[in-house]
């Protein structure tokens, strides 16, 4: 509670106390006059009506004076109340301004902290710039040393180096030629071995399936066509992505239905070997 609040509460308390005191005095005064008139009426038989009227008139005058004092006090209290209201209104305005100032103070403190943080970052950047400058100086010194060494190398006799380089190039060509000769010999031996292996494989297939492999064609999209013959009949089998997808017979006069049925069956189970095994039986029926 502020000093103003204490002052306002004290004035209001004094006003209430003064009002209670006035009411008590008024009640006591009226009671006293009533008792006095009653006693005088009992004690004096010669009590005149005029005296009573004059006493009532004087009491009315005194009552008006008291009322006047009361009205003055009420006006005073009213003016004090207005002043209190105005002061309270100003106090609320001051509180609002104080809150706004507090918010601004917090914002200023926040900006101050941010400024200090940025100032710290600036100091760090200055340190980094100094380090970068130091490294650049070191690099410059190193480049100068390298340039000096290059100048010294240019001044040296390079005849021996050129001779050594020429000898090394000749030696390199000789070794490359030897490597090519060895590779050619190894490749020729590999071709002979591969030819013998495929020749034996074809002979084995001819004995196993009673057919001869005439040609193998590899086309686009992983399509392979194998041409082989059985007696006077030529057949081509098609393989795509390692799957048997179909076959076609040339010069087949009879049993075309059996041939197509065999092809569909072997395509369904994806088995070229079964097709080559059963094909001779169909060919035998052509005779």
CSV table of C-alpha atoms in Angstrom, one decimal:
chain,number,residue,atom,x,y,z
A,1,UNK,CA,0.0,0.0,0.0
A,2,UNK,CA,1.4,3.4,-1.0
A,3,UNK,CA,1.4,6.6,1.0
A,4,UNK,CA,-1.5,8.0,-1.1
A,5,UNK,CA,-3.6,5.0,-0.3
A,6,UNK,CA,-2.9,5.4,3.4
A,7,UNK,CA,-3.9,9.1,3.2
A,8,UNK,CA,-7.1,8.4,1.3
A,9,UNK,CA,-8.2,5.7,3.8
A,10,UNK,CA,-7.4,8.1,6.8
A,11,UNK,CA,-9.5,10.9,5.3
A,12,UNK,CA,-12.4,8.5,4.7
A,13,UNK,CA,-12.1,7.2,8.3
A,14,UNK,CA,-12.1,10.7,9.7
A,15,UNK,CA,-15.2,11.6,7.7
A,16,UNK,CA,-17.1,8.6,9.0
A,17,UNK,CA,-16.0,9.2,12.5
A,18,UNK,CA,-17.0,12.9,12.3
A,19,UNK,CA,-20.4,11.9,10.9
A,20,UNK,CA,-21.0,9.5,13.8
A,21,UNK,CA,-19.9,12.1,16.3
A,22,UNK,CA,-22.3,14.7,14.8
A,23,UNK,CA,-25.2,12.2,14.8
A,24,UNK,CA,-24.5,11.4,18.5
A,25,UNK,CA,-24.4,15.1,19.4
A,26,UNK,CA,-27.5,15.8,17.5
A,27,UNK,CA,-29.3,12.9,19.2
A,28,UNK,CA,-28.0,14.0,22.6
A,29,UNK,CA,-29.0,17.6,22.0
A,30,UNK,CA,-32.6,16.7,21.0
A,31,UNK,CA,-32.9,14.3,24.0
A,32,UNK,CA,-31.6,17.0,26.4
A,33,UNK,CA,-34.0,19.6,25.1
A,34,UNK,CA,-36.9,17.2,25.3
A,35,UNK,CA,-36.1,16.3,28.9
A,36,UNK,CA,-35.6,19.9,29.8
A,37,UNK,CA,-39.0,20.9,28.4
A,38,UNK,CA,-40.6,18.0,30.1
A,39,UNK,CA,-39.1,18.8,33.5
A,40,UNK,CA,-39.9,22.5,33.2
A,41,UNK,CA,-43.4,21.7,32.2
A,42,UNK,CA,-43.8,19.5,35.3
A,43,UNK,CA,-42.1,22.0,37.7
A,44,UNK,CA,-43.7,25.3,36.6
A,45,UNK,CA,-47.3,25.7,36.5
A,46,UNK,CA,-47.0,29.2,35.2
A,47,UNK,CA,-45.3,28.0,32.2
A,48,UNK,CA,-46.2,30.2,29.3
A,49,UNK,CA,-46.8,29.2,25.9
A,50,UNK,CA,-44.7,32.0,24.5
A,51,UNK,CA,-41.6,30.7,26.3
A,52,UNK,CA,-42.1,27.3,24.7
A,53,UNK,CA,-42.5,28.9,21.3
A,54,UNK,CA,-39.4,31.0,21.8
A,55,UNK,CA,-37.4,27.9,23.0
A,56,UNK,CA,-38.7,25.9,20.0
A,57,UNK,CA,-37.7,28.8,17.7
A,58,UNK,CA,-34.2,29.0,19.3
A,59,UNK,CA,-33.8,25.3,19.0
A,60,UNK,CA,-34.8,25.4,15.3
A,61,UNK,CA,-32.2,28.1,14.8
A,62,UNK,CA,-29.6,26.0,16.5
A,63,UNK,CA,-30.7,23.0,14.5
A,64,UNK,CA,-30.4,25.0,11.2
A,65,UNK,CA,-26.9,26.1,12.3
A,66,UNK,CA,-26.0,22.5,12.9
A,67,UNK,CA,-27.5,21.5,9.6
A,68,UNK,CA,-25.4,24.2,8.0
A,69,UNK,CA,-22.3,22.8,9.6
A,70,UNK,CA,-23.3,19.3,8.4
A,71,UNK,CA,-23.9,20.6,4.9
A,72,UNK,CA,-20.5,22.3,4.9
A,73,UNK,CA,-18.9,19.1,6.2
A,74,UNK,CA,-20.7,17.1,3.5
A,75,UNK,CA,-19.5,19.6,0.8
A,76,UNK,CA,-16.0,19.3,2.2
A,77,UNK,CA,-16.2,15.5,2.2
A,78,UNK,CA,-17.7,15.6,-1.3
A,79,UNK,CA,-14.8,17.7,-2.6
A,80,UNK,CA,-12.4,15.5,-0.8
A,81,UNK,CA,-14.1,12.4,-2.4
A,82,UNK,CA,-13.8,14.1,-5.8
A,83,UNK,CA,-10.1,14.8,-5.2
A,84,UNK,CA,-9.7,11.2,-4.0
A,85,UNK,CA,-11.4,9.9,-7.2
A,86,UNK,CA,-9.2,12.1,-9.4
A,87,UNK,CA,-6.1,11.0,-7.5
A,88,UNK,CA,-7.1,7.3,-7.9
A,89,UNK,CA,-7.7,7.9,-11.6
A,90,UNK,CA,-4.3,9.5,-11.9
A,91,UNK,CA,-2.8,6.7,-9.9
A,92,UNK,CA,-4.3,4.1,-12.3
A,93,UNK,CA,-2.9,6.1,-15.2
A,94,UNK,CA,0.5,6.2,-13.4
A,95,UNK,CA,0.3,2.4,-12.9
A,96,UNK,CA,-0.5,1.9,-16.6
A,97,UNK,CA,2.5,4.1,-17.5
A,98,UNK,CA,4.6,2.3,-15.0
A,99,UNK,CA,3.6,-1.1,-16.6
A,100,UNK,CA,4.4,0.3,-20.1
A,101,UNK,CA,7.8,1.6,-18.8
A,102,UNK,CA,8.4,-1.8,-17.2
A,103,UNK,CA,7.7,-3.5,-20.6
A,104,UNK,CA,10.0,-1.1,-22.3
A,105,UNK,CA,12.6,-1.6,-19.7
A,106,UNK,CA,12.5,-5.4,-20.3
A,107,UNK,CA,12.8,-4.8,-24.1
A,108,UNK,CA,15.8,-2.5,-23.5
A,109,UNK,CA,17.4,-5.2,-21.3
A,110,UNK,CA,16.7,-7.8,-24.0
A,111,UNK,CA,18.3,-5.5,-26.6
A,112,UNK,CA,21.2,-4.8,-24.3
A,113,UNK,CA,21.8,-8.6,-23.9
A,114,UNK,CA,21.5,-9.1,-27.7
A,115,UNK,CA,23.9,-6.2,-28.2
A,116,UNK,CA,26.4,-7.7,-25.8
A,117,UNK,CA,26.0,-11.1,-27.5
A,118,UNK,CA,26.7,-9.4,-30.9
A,119,UNK,CA,29.6,-7.5,-29.4
A,120,UNK,CA,31.0,-10.9,-28.3
A,121,UNK,CA,30.5,-12.3,-31.8
A,122,UNK,CA,32.3,-9.3,-33.2
A,123,UNK,CA,35.2,-9.9,-30.9
A,124,UNK,CA,35.3,-13.6,-32.0
A,125,UNK,CA,35.2,-12.4,-35.6
A,126,UNK,CA,38.1,-10.0,-35.0
A,127,UNK,CA,40.1,-12.9,-33.5
A,128,UNK,CA,39.3,-15.1,-36.5
A,129,UNK,CA,40.2,-12.3,-38.9
A,130,UNK,CA,43.5,-11.9,-37.1
A,131,UNK,CA,44.2,-15.6,-37.3
A,132,UNK,CA,43.3,-15.6,-41.0
A,133,UNK,CA,45.6,-12.7,-41.6
A,134,UNK,CA,48.3,-14.5,-39.7
A,135,UNK,CA,47.8,-17.6,-41.8
A,136,UNK,CA,47.8,-15.5,-45.0
A,137,UNK,CA,51.1,-14.0,-44.0
A,138,UNK,CA,52.5,-17.5,-43.3
A,139,UNK,CA,51.2,-18.7,-46.7
A,140,UNK,CA,52.8,-15.7,-48.4
A,141,UNK,CA,56.1,-16.4,-46.7
A,142,UNK,CA,55.9,-20.1,-47.8
A,143,UNK,CA,55.1,-19.1,-51.4
A,144,UNK,CA,58.1,-16.8,-51.4
A,145,UNK,CA,60.3,-19.7,-50.2
A,146,UNK,CA,58.8,-21.9,-52.9
A,147,UNK,CA,59.5,-19.3,-55.6
A,148,UNK,CA,63.0,-18.9,-54.4
A,149,UNK,CA,63.5,-22.7,-54.5
A,150,UNK,CA,62.0,-22.8,-58.1
A,151,UNK,CA,64.4,-20.1,-59.1
A,152,UNK,CA,67.3,-22.1,-57.7
A,153,UNK,CA,66.1,-25.3,-59.5
A,154,UNK,CA,65.9,-23.3,-62.8
A,155,UNK,CA,69.5,-22.3,-62.3
A,156,UNK,CA,70.6,-25.9,-61.7
A,157,UNK,CA,72.0,-28.1,-64.5
A,158,UNK,CA,69.0,-30.2,-65.8
A,159,UNK,CA,70.9,-32.1,-68.4
A,160,UNK,CA,71.2,-35.2,-66.2
A,161,UNK,CA,67.6,-35.1,-65.3
A,162,UNK,CA,66.6,-35.0,-69.0
A,163,UNK,CA,68.9,-37.9,-69.8
A,164,UNK,CA,67.4,-40.0,-67.0
A,165,UNK,CA,63.9,-39.2,-68.1
A,166,UNK,CA,64.7,-40.3,-71.7
A,167,UNK,CA,66.2,-43.6,-70.4
A,168,UNK,CA,63.1,-44.2,-68.2
A,169,UNK,CA,60.8,-43.6,-71.2
A,170,UNK,CA,62.7,-46.1,-73.3
A,171,UNK,CA,62.6,-48.6,-70.5
A,172,UNK,CA,58.9,-48.1,-70.1
A,173,UNK,CA,58.3,-48.8,-73.8
A,174,UNK,CA,60.3,-52.0,-73.6
A,175,UNK,CA,58.3,-53.2,-70.6
A,176,UNK,CA,55.0,-52.3,-72.3
A,177,UNK,CA,56.0,-54.3,-75.4
A,178,UNK,CA,56.9,-57.3,-73.3
A,179,UNK,CA,53.6,-57.0,-71.5
A,180,UNK,CA,51.7,-56.9,-74.8
A,181,UNK,CA,53.6,-60.0,-76.0
A,182,UNK,CA,52.8,-61.9,-72.9
A,183,UNK,CA,49.1,-60.9,-73.0
A,184,UNK,CA,48.9,-62.0,-76.7
A,185,UNK,CA,50.3,-65.4,-75.9
A,186,UNK,CA,47.9,-65.9,-72.9
A,187,UNK,CA,45.0,-64.7,-75.0
A,188,UNK,CA,45.8,-67.1,-77.8
A,189,UNK,CA,46.0,-70.0,-75.4
A,190,UNK,CA,42.6,-69.0,-73.9
A,191,UNK,CA,41.0,-68.9,-77.4
A,192,UNK,CA,42.3,-72.4,-78.1
A,193,UNK,CA,40.9,-73.7,-74.8
A,194,UNK,CA,37.6,-72.0,-75.3
A,195,UNK,CA,37.2,-73.4,-78.9
A,196,UNK,CA,38.0,-76.9,-77.7
A,197,UNK,CA,35.5,-76.6,-74.8
A,198,UNK,CA,32.7,-75.3,-77.0
A,199,UNK,CA,33.4,-78.0,-79.6
A,200,UNK,CA,33.2,-80.7,-77.0
A,201,UNK,CA,30.0,-79.2,-75.7
A,202,UNK,CA,28.4,-79.1,-79.1
A,203,UNK,CA,29.4,-82.7,-79.8
A,204,UNK,CA,27.9,-83.7,-76.4
A,205,UNK,CA,24.6,-81.9,-77.2
A,206,UNK,CA,24.5,-83.6,-80.6
A,207,UNK,CA,24.9,-87.0,-79.0
A,208,UNK,CA,22.4,-86.2,-76.2
A,209,UNK,CA,19.6,-84.6,-78.2
A,210,UNK,CA,20.3,-86.0,-81.7
A,211,UNK,CA,20.6,-82.4,-83.0
A,212,UNK,CA,23.4,-80.2,-84.2
A,213,UNK,CA,23.8,-76.5,-83.2
A,214,UNK,CA,24.1,-74.5,-86.4
A,215,UNK,CA,24.1,-70.8,-85.2
A,216,UNK,CA,23.4,-68.7,-82.1
A,217,UNK,CA,22.3,-65.0,-82.6
A,218,UNK,CA,22.2,-62.5,-79.7
A,219,UNK,CA,19.9,-59.6,-80.5
A,220,UNK,CA,18.6,-56.6,-78.6
A,221,UNK,CA,16.5,-56.7,-75.4
A,222,UNK,CA,18.3,-59.8,-74.2
A,223,UNK,CA,16.8,-61.9,-77.0
A,224,UNK,CA,18.8,-65.0,-78.1
A,225,UNK,CA,18.0,-67.2,-81.1
A,226,UNK,CA,19.4,-70.7,-81.3
A,227,UNK,CA,19.4,-72.4,-84.7
A,228,UNK,CA,19.8,-76.2,-84.8
A,229,UNK,CA,19.0,-79.0,-87.1
A,230,UNK,CA,17.6,-82.5,-86.8
A,231,UNK,CA,17.9,-84.4,-90.0
A,232,UNK,CA,16.5,-82.3,-92.8
A,233,UNK,CA,14.5,-80.1,-90.4
A,234,UNK,CA,15.7,-76.7,-89.1
A,235,UNK,CA,14.4,-75.3,-85.9
A,236,UNK,CA,15.0,-71.9,-84.2
A,237,UNK,CA,14.4,-71.5,-80.4
A,238,UNK,CA,14.0,-68.1,-78.8
A,239,UNK,CA,15.2,-67.2,-75.3
A,240,UNK,CA,14.5,-63.9,-73.6
A,241,UNK,CA,15.9,-63.0,-70.2
A,242,UNK,CA,16.8,-66.6,-69.6
A,243,UNK,CA,13.2,-67.8,-70.4
A,244,UNK,CA,12.1,-70.0,-73.2
A,245,UNK,CA,9.5,-68.0,-75.1
A,246,UNK,CA,8.9,-70.0,-78.3
A,247,UNK,CA,10.2,-72.0,-81.3
A,248,UNK,CA,9.6,-72.2,-85.0
A,249,UNK,CA,10.2,-75.2,-87.3
A,250,UNK,CA,11.1,-74.9,-91.0
A,251,UNK,CA,10.2,-77.4,-93.7
A,252,UNK,CA,7.8,-79.2,-91.3
A,253,UNK,CA,5.2,-80.9,-93.5
A,254,UNK,CA,3.2,-82.9,-91.0
A,255,UNK,CA,2.6,-83.0,-87.2
A,256,UNK,CA,2.5,-79.2,-87.0
A,257,UNK,CA,-0.1,-79.5,-84.2
A,258,UNK,CA,2.2,-81.8,-82.2
A,259,UNK,CA,5.0,-79.3,-82.6
A,260,UNK,CA,2.9,-76.4,-81.5
A,261,UNK,CA,1.6,-78.3,-78.5
A,262,UNK,CA,5.2,-79.3,-77.5
A,263,UNK,CA,6.2,-75.6,-77.8
A,264,UNK,CA,3.3,-74.4,-75.6
A,265,UNK,CA,4.0,-77.1,-73.0
A,266,UNK,CA,7.7,-76.3,-72.7
A,267,UNK,CA,7.1,-72.5,-72.8
A,268,UNK,CA,4.6,-72.9,-69.9
A,269,UNK,CA,7.2,-74.8,-67.8
A,270,UNK,CA,10.1,-72.8,-69.2
A,271,UNK,CA,12.2,-75.9,-70.1
A,272,UNK,CA,14.2,-75.8,-73.4
A,273,UNK,CA,15.9,-79.1,-72.6
A,274,UNK,CA,12.5,-81.0,-72.5
A,275,UNK,CA,11.7,-79.4,-75.9
A,276,UNK,CA,15.0,-80.6,-77.4
A,277,UNK,CA,14.5,-84.1,-75.9
A,278,UNK,CA,11.0,-84.6,-77.3
A,279,UNK,CA,11.5,-82.9,-80.6
A,280,UNK,CA,13.3,-85.9,-82.2
A,281,UNK,CA,10.2,-88.0,-81.6
A,282,UNK,CA,8.0,-85.6,-83.5
A,283,UNK,CA,10.6,-85.5,-86.3
A,284,UNK,CA,10.6,-89.3,-86.4
A,285,UNK,CA,6.9,-89.3,-87.2
A,286,UNK,CA,7.6,-87.1,-90.3
A,287,UNK,CA,9.2,-90.2,-92.0
